[in-house]
Amino acid sequence: MMDVPNKLNLPSYKEQAPDVKARLDELKQQPVVIEVEKLVKEFPTEEGVRRILDQVSFNVHKREFMSIIGPSGCGKSTVIRMMACLEDITDGVILVDGSPVSEPGADRGMVFQKYTLFPWLTVMKNVMFGLEISGKSKFDAEREALQWLDIVGLEPYADLYPAQLSGGMQQRVAIARALANKPKVLLMDEPFGALDAQTRAKMQAYLLQIWEKIDITIIFITHDLDEAVYLSDRVLVLEANPGRVRELVEIPVSHPRSPDQFLSPEFLTTKIHLEELIHPSAEESQDEFEVVKMAATGVG
Amino acid sequence: MSTQEKWFRFGKNLSPKRQRGLTVASFMLPLILWSAISYVPFIWHPEVRISEVGDTIYFDVDDRIDIETFQLENQNMVEAGSVPMVGERVNPVYFPAPHEVTKALYSAFVTEPRRDGEPWFHESVAHSVRVVFWGFILSSIFGVPVGILCGVFNTFSKLTEPFVEFFRYFPAPVFGALAVAILGINDAPKVAIIFIGTFFQQVLVIANTTRTVDFSLVEAAQTLGAKPGRLLFKVVIPSVLPKLYMDMRILLGWAWTYLIVAEVVGTSTGISWFINQQAKYRMFENVYAAILVLGFIGLGTDMILGAIGRQLFAWEDGRRSAFSRLFRKTKPVAAEA
């Protein structure tokens, strides 16, 4: 299995350049914001209890960008929805800043794959929604909402309704709306999954910019390996049936990230490794074919 | 384009011009049919209205008789050497012509009641509107909140809906006698009939509509810190409001259909009373006029509510409502990816 990367003379994904290693070491010194301990999710079916997640544990550090990937059915969306308390926890515990979570709250902002702007409110009022709940005066809420719209580059659109915006713009407003609450963590459940490839690339760049600009921890669900490698510090790989942690992969790609790095050896070797983790049962020859094709064309 | 356009295309809309044309036609076709039957003698006209009686002793001027009877009697009289009757072919009295009904639409309003103390036509109409209004308002005051709670909370739904589901199969008119016994013979039992006819449907319809709320909006609001009270009033209700509004328009139509039943409960009143009176006097053009007035009020109310709804819920297709355009200027914005 490993002779394919060798053929292409790729380094191991475990080799980290000094700057990358320093950065990751520093990250791991940061306090833990999210602690997931032995998380279990079961639900009853006609054949009996089905276990979706089995003893999933991992930590997310302050300022970290962590992606969670895995084959379909591995429960990656369930994990993030349990963090937001949109799903009940069967067993285990999720700690945010040391306290276990039990109900949804503004400290865990979320961006969904579906467009979830409130269609009866203007862009501005959407961003103000959480600010007003937190008890801010209308004046303060408006001022802060405009600042956040400025950060996502949509200030001129403040008075429009969601139906007047493109999908990418709606997701940027959704990000601004979640960030306006100053959450401890931003949970993103395949936020760009419904966008076309070009818009998605733009949104990835926007998200990296925002993440570098402000002090925020992000947990990001995706099934797009390029996206996971391009955006993340670390990638948590889950396996399916039941969902378990397979590996926590540190991304050896240096910062700041740019689309040029898609073809760099460390990017490719990481992506190949992730691919192998997600599809371990696939035929080797098939893997080889896929890998060579990806390496040759530079797309996945 | 107009010459190329096909009339029947599966699931596609016609041009606005054609749509308007067809809307006009949907009213014109029945009117043309009605006019043809009324004004073209050989289409129907099964009776003769006598203008000169001649020597007959059986009929008077202005009597309407079957054409066969008329011909037979005249034949008999001609054979006996008497002067035959003269008359013109007419439709039965219960089938007035368009112009007679049109005239009645005006004259019904200005004709004095036959007896002292009886209401004028406009008073009857107002009475009917009042009964429907109160029945519908009272039903909505209870039905809408209960329906929304059933749609949001399973506890409410399971506690309420099974019984409501059962109760709605009782036809509202069967409660007429009870309503009169309990509430007297005035308007109260009539309002009660409309309430019963509307309320139980309303709870179920509103509950079902509330359940169609896009739950991802509720989840998004929860992750923004919204608690149940705010979720209900700031997310669920605004989100389903356009559909609820549409439901209310349809339910108002149902309330109207119970009017005629309600109005004969206890003492007969309103438009139903007027219709029954006029039918007794054989003033059928007034009967049609009254029925048309019912239709006009219903359609007119619905069109006004529809127009208001389009402004209230302009956000559905990203328009700014006329109300808000009065107060705010929108910045012109260029489209962007």
XYZ file of C-alpha atoms in Angstrom:
637
model
C 0.000 0.000 0.000
C 2.816 2.387 0.844
C 4.779 1.918 -2.348
C 2.542 4.296 -4.249
C 3.729 7.425 -2.463
C 7.281 6.101 -2.814
C 6.864 5.871 -6.534
C 5.960 9.532 -6.527
C 8.848 10.264 -4.148
C 6.556 11.818 -1.592
C 7.700 12.250 1.993
C 5.743 10.676 4.850
C 2.886 12.783 6.117
C 4.560 12.531 9.511
C 7.564 14.587 8.405
C 7.023 18.146 9.568
C 9.109 21.128 8.555
C 10.530 23.019 11.581
C 8.058 25.906 11.263
C 5.099 23.535 11.039
C 6.319 21.503 13.989
C 6.864 24.627 16.072
C 3.392 25.835 15.249
C 1.730 22.516 16.077
C 3.731 22.186 19.315
C 2.632 25.649 20.307
C -0.968 24.783 19.474
C -0.836 21.714 21.684
C 0.423 23.884 24.537
C -2.741 25.973 24.278
C -5.528 25.285 26.766
C -8.113 22.691 25.780
C -11.384 24.352 24.759
C -13.339 21.228 23.895
C -12.866 17.905 25.551
C -14.825 14.969 24.186
C -14.663 11.923 26.425
C -15.880 8.447 25.509
C -18.812 9.797 23.551
C -21.450 7.198 22.710
C -24.538 7.648 20.553
C -27.136 4.940 20.216
C -30.610 4.954 18.902
C -33.292 2.282 18.870
C -34.248 0.634 15.584
C -36.555 -2.241 14.750
C -33.638 -4.679 14.924
C -32.550 -3.353 18.305
C -30.260 -0.622 19.556
C -27.879 0.717 16.924
C -24.612 2.274 18.038
C -23.617 5.220 15.849
C -20.661 6.441 17.875
C -18.517 4.280 20.108
C -16.197 5.751 22.731
C -15.097 8.754 20.694
C -12.569 10.900 22.566
C -10.486 13.886 21.417
C -9.412 17.351 22.509
C -9.541 20.635 20.636
C -7.158 23.397 21.647
C -7.704 27.125 21.694
C -7.343 28.728 18.223
C -7.222 25.307 16.598
C -8.838 24.554 13.256
C -9.849 20.898 13.421
C -11.666 19.026 10.675
C -13.526 15.797 11.183
C -13.700 13.449 8.195
C -14.782 9.882 7.699
C -16.723 7.595 5.414
C -20.460 8.176 5.218
C -22.240 6.706 8.225
C -19.318 7.338 10.588
C -21.385 9.822 12.586
C -19.243 12.904 11.999
C -22.296 15.152 11.785
C -23.691 13.480 14.907
C -20.541 14.372 16.847
C -20.790 18.057 15.994
C -24.551 18.127 16.583
C -23.980 16.565 20.009
C -21.479 19.307 20.775
C -24.195 21.838 19.951
C -26.646 19.747 22.021
C -28.946 19.350 19.027
C -28.722 15.579 19.632
C -28.976 13.851 23.007
C -25.815 12.284 24.375
C -26.274 8.553 25.084
C -23.121 8.240 27.142
C -19.862 10.096 27.669
C -19.332 13.778 28.183
C -18.491 16.914 26.210
C -16.707 19.631 28.162
C -16.441 23.204 26.943
C -13.866 25.145 28.961
C -14.118 22.402 31.567
C -17.907 22.413 32.011
C -20.118 19.675 30.596
C -22.680 20.881 28.043
C -26.328 19.931 28.433
C -28.323 22.312 26.228
C -27.759 24.417 23.108
C -26.119 27.751 23.741
C -24.499 30.750 22.135
C -21.038 29.636 23.342
C -21.110 27.004 20.586
C -21.992 28.836 17.371
C -22.953 26.686 14.433
C -23.035 27.009 10.658
C -25.095 24.409 8.815
C -24.932 22.969 5.321
C -28.495 24.120 4.743
C -29.044 27.838 4.462
C -30.464 28.806 7.826
C -30.748 32.589 7.639
C -34.162 33.722 8.841
C -35.823 34.699 5.556
C -38.162 37.266 7.141
C -35.275 39.257 8.603
C -32.818 41.444 6.717
C -29.157 40.464 6.655
C -28.498 43.011 9.407
C -31.354 41.742 11.614
C -30.124 38.175 11.134
C -26.711 39.084 12.502
C -28.375 41.041 15.323
C -30.504 38.027 16.344
C -28.037 36.538 18.811
C -26.775 39.916 19.977
C -30.263 40.954 21.023
C -30.777 37.657 22.878
C -27.613 38.325 24.837
C -29.263 41.510 26.090
C -27.356 44.082 24.037
C -29.097 47.383 23.354
C -30.395 47.886 19.825
C -27.723 50.501 19.228
C -24.865 48.223 20.304
C -26.322 45.259 18.428
C -26.534 47.293 15.216
C -23.010 48.607 15.586
C -21.558 45.147 16.239
C -23.610 43.527 13.476
C -22.191 46.037 10.992
C -18.669 45.281 12.185
C -19.196 41.561 11.633
C -20.751 42.142 8.234
C -17.697 44.219 7.405
C -15.413 41.319 8.409
C -17.218 38.947 6.010
C -17.318 41.702 3.373
C -21.086 42.093 3.223
C -21.700 45.430 4.915
C -23.274 46.971 1.774
C -25.871 44.202 1.769
C -27.101 44.805 5.323
C -30.594 45.887 4.271
C -31.283 43.051 1.837
C -33.298 39.928 2.554
C -31.656 36.472 2.406
C -33.616 35.556 -0.748
C -31.755 38.352 -2.542
C -28.321 36.851 -1.791
C -26.379 34.051 -3.473
C -25.690 30.837 -1.552
C -22.099 31.834 -0.796
C -23.167 35.233 0.501
C -25.826 33.610 2.691
C -23.233 31.322 4.254
C -20.958 34.315 4.912
C -23.813 36.033 6.721
C -24.433 32.814 8.658
C -20.750 32.820 9.705
C -20.995 36.472 10.761
C -24.185 35.710 12.685
C -22.537 32.852 14.580
C -19.327 34.796 15.238
C -21.188 37.866 16.480
C -22.021 35.902 19.643
C -18.283 35.528 20.316
C -18.618 31.751 20.751
C -15.885 29.673 22.376
C -16.021 27.396 19.363
C -17.470 27.654 15.877
C -19.032 24.380 14.752
C -19.297 24.045 10.981
C -21.278 21.110 9.576
C -20.301 20.834 5.900
C -20.948 24.558 5.511
C -19.823 24.719 1.888
C -21.336 21.390 0.846
C -24.187 22.999 -1.085
C -21.994 25.470 -2.980
C -20.508 25.107 -6.451
C -16.766 24.425 -6.743
C -15.724 28.002 -7.530
C -17.752 29.559 -4.740
C -16.527 26.881 -2.378
C -12.879 27.747 -3.139
C -13.623 31.417 -2.485
C -15.391 30.582 0.765
C -12.448 28.489 1.954
C -10.154 31.473 1.410
C -12.618 33.774 3.225
C -12.824 31.381 6.153
C -9.028 31.159 6.500
C -8.831 34.966 6.403
C -11.471 35.299 9.117
C -9.847 32.611 11.226
C -6.502 34.388 11.026
C -8.096 37.746 11.812
C -10.010 36.773 14.947
C -9.488 34.601 17.974
C -11.680 31.574 17.268
C -11.552 27.793 17.554
C -13.199 25.971 14.650
C -14.459 22.420 14.285
C -15.258 21.688 10.677
C -17.060 18.684 9.202
C -16.387 17.880 5.576
C -16.165 14.988 3.167
C -13.819 16.902 0.875
C -10.231 15.847 1.655
C -8.685 18.847 -0.138
C -10.822 21.112 2.006
C -9.826 19.287 5.195
C -6.080 19.442 4.464
C -6.213 23.000 3.146
C -8.020 24.452 6.161
C -6.992 22.412 9.195
C -4.283 22.202 11.797
C -5.342 18.679 12.616
C -7.821 16.282 11.024
C -9.751 13.755 13.079
C -10.491 10.663 10.971
C -13.452 8.530 12.033
C -14.294 5.015 10.863
C -17.826 3.783 10.351
C -20.092 1.113 11.914
C -19.736 2.051 14.663
C -18.068 5.464 14.548
C -14.691 5.324 16.251
C -11.596 7.509 16.122
C -9.221 6.035 13.601
C -6.472 8.614 13.698
C -5.822 12.222 14.585
C -3.660 13.493 11.745
C -1.454 16.579 12.114
C -1.305 18.486 8.857
C 2.307 19.164 7.811
C 1.393 22.059 5.484
C 2.843 25.425 6.504
C 0.940 28.629 7.201
C -0.318 30.929 5.813
C -2.189 28.557 3.526
C -2.779 29.283 -0.126
C -4.259 27.313 -3.038
C -0.711 26.924 -4.482
C -0.035 24.360 -1.771
C -2.575 21.906 -3.230
C 0.226 20.368 -5.308
C 2.981 20.509 -2.696
C 4.438 17.103 -1.641
C 3.327 17.458 1.989
C -0.215 18.315 0.897
C -0.431 15.353 -1.481
C 1.086 12.841 0.917
C -1.342 13.908 3.651
C -4.273 13.658 1.333
C -3.212 10.219 0.144
C -2.890 9.109 3.744
C -6.380 10.414 4.587
C -7.772 8.695 1.522
C -6.278 5.401 2.703
C -7.685 5.887 6.178
C -11.167 6.504 4.879
C -11.224 3.686 2.324
C -9.057 1.010 3.960
C -10.967 -1.900 2.447
C -10.679 -0.748 -1.148
C -8.576 -2.761 -3.597
C -4.948 -1.713 -3.672
C -4.885 -1.475 -7.418
C -7.914 0.760 -7.328
C -6.189 2.935 -4.728
C -3.097 3.156 -6.840
C -5.092 4.151 -9.874
C -6.938 6.848 -7.930
C -3.775 8.149 -6.334
C -1.823 8.340 -9.557
C -4.720 10.034 -11.264
C -5.018 12.554 -8.453
C -1.314 13.245 -8.457
C -1.253 13.657 -12.205
C -4.197 16.035 -12.416
C -3.844 17.728 -9.075
C -7.480 17.327 -8.224
C -9.300 14.929 -5.967
C -43.902 34.576 -29.272
C -47.675 34.764 -29.048
C -48.122 32.834 -32.287
C -45.597 30.152 -31.224
C -46.867 29.699 -27.691
C -48.638 26.416 -27.021
C -51.798 26.308 -24.935
C -51.077 23.063 -23.156
C -47.588 22.673 -21.721
C -47.142 20.329 -18.809
C -46.463 22.210 -15.593
C -45.533 25.470 -17.370
C -47.214 28.834 -16.968
C -48.690 30.743 -19.857
C -47.663 34.315 -20.619
C -49.163 36.925 -18.249
C -51.303 38.228 -21.090
C -52.867 34.829 -21.725
C -53.329 34.229 -18.022
C -55.259 37.501 -17.727
C -57.288 36.600 -20.780
C -58.254 33.247 -19.313
C -59.201 34.855 -16.008
C -61.617 37.128 -17.841
C -62.890 34.180 -19.869
C -63.582 32.121 -16.754
C -66.164 34.729 -15.804
C -67.303 35.514 -19.348
C -68.083 31.928 -20.390
C -70.762 31.312 -17.725
C -72.141 34.776 -18.407
C -72.345 34.108 -22.152
C -74.051 30.766 -21.516
C -76.530 32.419 -19.158
C -77.228 35.193 -21.675
C -77.715 32.729 -24.511
C -80.270 30.727 -22.542
C -81.980 33.935 -21.431
C -82.136 35.892 -24.688
C -82.198 33.342 -27.502
C -85.830 32.139 -27.547
C -85.402 28.720 -29.162
C -82.678 27.446 -26.765
C -84.991 26.839 -23.866
C -87.956 29.145 -23.037
C -90.336 26.340 -22.049
C -93.164 28.644 -20.891
C -95.421 31.339 -22.272
C -96.252 34.541 -20.439
C -99.773 35.629 -21.389
C -100.158 39.207 -22.525
C -103.776 39.019 -23.809
C -106.151 36.449 -22.376
C -108.618 36.433 -25.294
C -111.707 34.457 -24.363
C -110.087 31.956 -21.993
C -111.477 31.686 -18.515
C -108.665 29.657 -17.073
C -105.738 32.098 -17.196
C -104.950 35.745 -16.421
C -102.571 38.297 -17.914
C -98.953 37.698 -16.821
C -99.628 34.047 -15.971
C -96.824 31.746 -17.049
C -97.947 28.431 -18.472
C -96.273 25.493 -20.224
C -96.011 25.956 -23.926
C -97.916 22.672 -24.530
C -100.811 23.847 -22.344
C -100.840 27.191 -24.161
C -100.956 25.581 -27.594
C -103.625 23.061 -26.597
C -105.866 25.715 -25.049
C -105.502 28.026 -28.060
C -106.248 25.164 -30.436
C -109.395 24.342 -28.488
C -110.472 27.985 -28.497
C -109.818 28.438 -32.244
C -111.887 25.318 -32.949
C -114.676 26.736 -30.739
C -114.502 30.089 -32.555
C -113.223 32.024 -29.538
C -110.424 34.626 -29.441
C -107.141 32.878 -28.635
C -104.608 33.995 -26.046
C -101.523 36.000 -26.995
C -98.228 35.571 -25.158
C -94.460 35.424 -25.527
C -92.139 32.557 -24.835
C -90.248 32.991 -21.596
C -87.996 31.086 -19.231
C -89.412 29.936 -15.899
C -89.610 32.585 -13.207
C -86.801 30.935 -11.279
C -84.439 31.607 -14.193
C -84.206 35.409 -14.551
C -82.098 36.992 -17.270
C -78.744 38.686 -16.574
C -80.141 42.196 -16.932
C -82.919 41.467 -14.433
C -80.433 40.188 -11.855
C -78.127 43.143 -12.533
C -81.016 45.485 -11.959
C -81.905 43.581 -8.800
C -78.352 44.025 -7.512
C -79.257 47.685 -7.212
C -83.007 47.577 -6.619
C -82.739 45.000 -3.833
C -80.826 47.545 -1.797
C -83.304 50.380 -2.325
C -86.558 48.436 -2.125
C -88.379 49.095 1.121
C -89.130 45.974 3.159
C -92.623 44.689 2.623
C -93.558 44.897 6.273
C -92.722 47.323 9.051
C -89.861 46.216 11.231
C -88.354 43.957 8.603
C -84.721 44.743 7.745
C -83.611 46.356 4.514
C -81.401 44.260 2.279
C -78.246 46.085 3.325
C -79.167 45.477 6.947
C -79.537 41.779 6.216
C -76.136 41.736 4.516
C -74.541 43.556 7.454
C -76.170 41.084 9.832
C -74.668 38.145 7.942
C -71.209 39.707 7.857
C -71.434 40.378 11.587
C -72.315 36.775 12.400
C -69.483 35.372 10.277
C -67.058 37.935 11.672
C -67.752 37.090 15.320
C -67.855 33.350 14.722
C -64.541 33.450 12.901
C -62.834 35.837 15.331
C -63.892 33.829 18.375
C -62.809 30.606 16.728
C -59.434 32.120 15.787
C -58.806 33.549 19.258
C -58.856 30.004 20.612
C -58.074 27.911 17.553
C -54.874 29.614 16.395
C -52.976 29.475 19.734
C -54.149 25.928 20.416
C -53.163 24.885 16.889
C -49.719 26.452 17.169
C -49.088 24.842 20.568
C -50.166 21.469 19.158
C -47.773 21.971 16.260
C -44.850 22.781 18.543
C -45.340 20.602 21.611
C -46.080 16.914 21.244
C -47.711 16.954 24.696
C -50.357 19.435 23.533
C -50.819 17.605 20.270
C -51.429 14.210 21.846
C -53.716 15.679 24.515
C -55.850 17.731 22.123
C -55.828 16.415 18.601
C -57.360 12.941 19.053
C -60.538 14.456 20.512
C -60.601 17.319 18.025
C -60.157 14.796 15.231
C -63.253 12.965 16.550
C -65.323 16.071 17.207
C -64.850 17.580 13.777
C -66.887 14.741 12.274
C -70.014 16.041 13.975
C -71.631 18.298 11.381
C -71.924 21.740 12.954
C -75.675 22.066 12.130
C -76.543 19.174 14.490
C -75.710 21.502 17.355
C -78.335 23.998 16.203
C -81.064 22.877 18.601
C -78.627 22.672 21.515
C -77.193 26.068 20.721
C -80.651 27.618 20.731
C -81.567 25.895 24.011
C -78.386 27.125 25.668
C -77.825 30.472 24.011
C -81.327 31.696 23.119
C -82.795 32.583 19.759
C -80.746 35.655 18.822
C -77.308 35.807 17.228
C -75.446 33.832 19.886
C -76.412 30.347 18.615
C -75.577 31.428 15.039
C -72.118 32.578 16.093
C -71.773 29.284 17.984
C -72.553 27.243 14.854
C -69.902 29.083 12.874
C -67.492 28.685 15.783
C -68.080 24.924 15.951
C -67.830 24.596 12.190
C -64.526 26.493 12.081
C -62.719 25.833 15.366
C -62.045 22.098 15.125
C -60.824 22.268 11.537
C -58.782 25.311 12.466
C -56.887 23.576 15.287
C -55.898 20.694 13.012
C -55.007 22.835 10.013
C -52.955 25.317 12.043
C -51.211 22.495 13.934
C -50.256 20.768 10.690
C -48.997 23.994 9.168
C -46.966 24.776 12.279
C -45.377 21.358 12.013
C -44.059 22.228 8.550
C -41.654 24.748 10.107
C -38.141 24.385 8.704
C -36.576 22.810 11.768
C -33.068 23.790 10.762
C -34.086 27.415 11.431
C -35.101 26.403 14.947
C -31.778 24.632 15.437
C -29.871 27.639 14.123
C -31.728 29.872 16.582
C -30.903 27.476 19.424
C -27.212 27.681 18.631
C -27.577 31.476 18.737
C -28.840 31.201 22.305
C -32.628 31.329 21.768
C -34.730 29.697 24.517
C -38.216 28.135 23.964
C -40.250 31.351 24.345
C -38.157 33.206 21.829
C -38.021 30.165 19.522
C -41.818 30.162 19.428
C -42.404 33.873 18.932
C -39.294 34.902 17.002
C -38.666 31.826 14.866
C -41.527 29.319 14.552
C -44.385 31.794 14.205
C -42.671 34.254 11.833
C -41.449 31.317 9.773
C -44.874 29.740 9.228
C -46.827 33.018 9.248
C -47.279 33.220 5.455
C -48.744 29.704 5.422
C -50.875 30.400 8.500
C -52.217 33.495 6.787
C -53.126 31.411 3.737
C -54.827 28.867 6.033
C -56.855 31.642 7.634
C -58.067 32.807 4.226
C -59.238 29.292 3.401
C -60.827 28.845 6.846
C -62.671 32.147 6.461
C -64.187 30.678 3.308
C -65.352 27.663 5.311
C -66.863 29.955 7.940
C -68.892 31.585 5.151
C -70.252 28.222 4.064
C -71.633 27.652 7.567
C -73.411 31.017 7.450
C -76.486 29.793 5.629
C -76.960 26.969 8.123
C -76.320 29.257 11.081
C -78.818 31.833 9.890
C -81.779 29.489 9.950
C -81.018 28.463 13.531
C -83.422 30.136 15.963
C -84.982 33.104 14.207
C -84.042 33.328 10.563
C -81.908 36.392 9.818
C -79.458 37.946 7.427
C -79.034 37.096 3.791
C -80.641 33.654 4.257
C -83.779 35.256 5.624
C -83.817 37.681 2.704
C -83.335 34.862 0.185
C -86.153 32.810 1.720
C -88.483 35.836 1.799
C -87.795 36.724 -1.822
C -88.278 33.128 -2.926
C -91.674 33.145 -1.194
C -92.592 36.303 -3.130
C -91.192 34.597 -6.263
C -88.780 37.507 -6.723
C -86.081 35.203 -7.999
C -83.924 37.973 -9.451
C -83.494 39.178 -5.869
C -82.556 35.670 -4.783
C -79.809 35.568 -7.393
C -78.722 39.068 -6.501
C -78.388 38.077 -2.834
C -76.386 34.961 -3.742
C -74.122 37.082 -5.928
C -73.642 39.570 -3.088
C -72.456 36.683 -0.895
C -69.992 35.720 -3.608
C -68.773 39.285 -4.082
C -68.185 39.734 -0.349
C -66.295 36.437 -0.157
C -64.160 36.985 -3.234
C -63.599 40.664 -2.399
C -62.468 39.904 1.146
C -60.140 37.193 -0.093
C -58.611 39.427 -2.770
C -57.996 42.199 -0.251
C -56.466 39.757 2.227
C -54.356 38.297 -0.572
C -53.026 41.721 -1.543
C -52.228 42.537 2.088
C -50.495 39.164 2.444
C -48.276 39.792 -0.568
C -47.059 42.976 1.103
C -46.699 41.457 4.578
C -44.684 38.511 3.338
C -42.680 40.208 0.618
C -39.534 38.714 2.167
C -40.551 35.304 0.829
C -39.232 36.217 -2.580
C -36.801 38.828 -1.401
C -38.956 41.856 -2.102
C -39.325 44.802 0.165
C -42.943 45.420 1.144
C -44.787 48.515 0.021
C -45.212 49.418 3.698
C -41.504 49.458 4.346
C -40.746 51.171 1.041
C -42.734 54.091 2.375
C -40.295 54.544 5.225
C -36.908 53.357 4.024
C -34.794 53.643 0.965
C -32.955 50.572 -0.241
C -29.408 51.084 -1.337
C -28.934 49.968 -4.909
C -26.729 46.885 -4.856
C -24.894 45.072 -7.603
C -25.169 41.321 -7.730
C -22.184 39.328 -6.566
C -21.266 35.653 -6.494
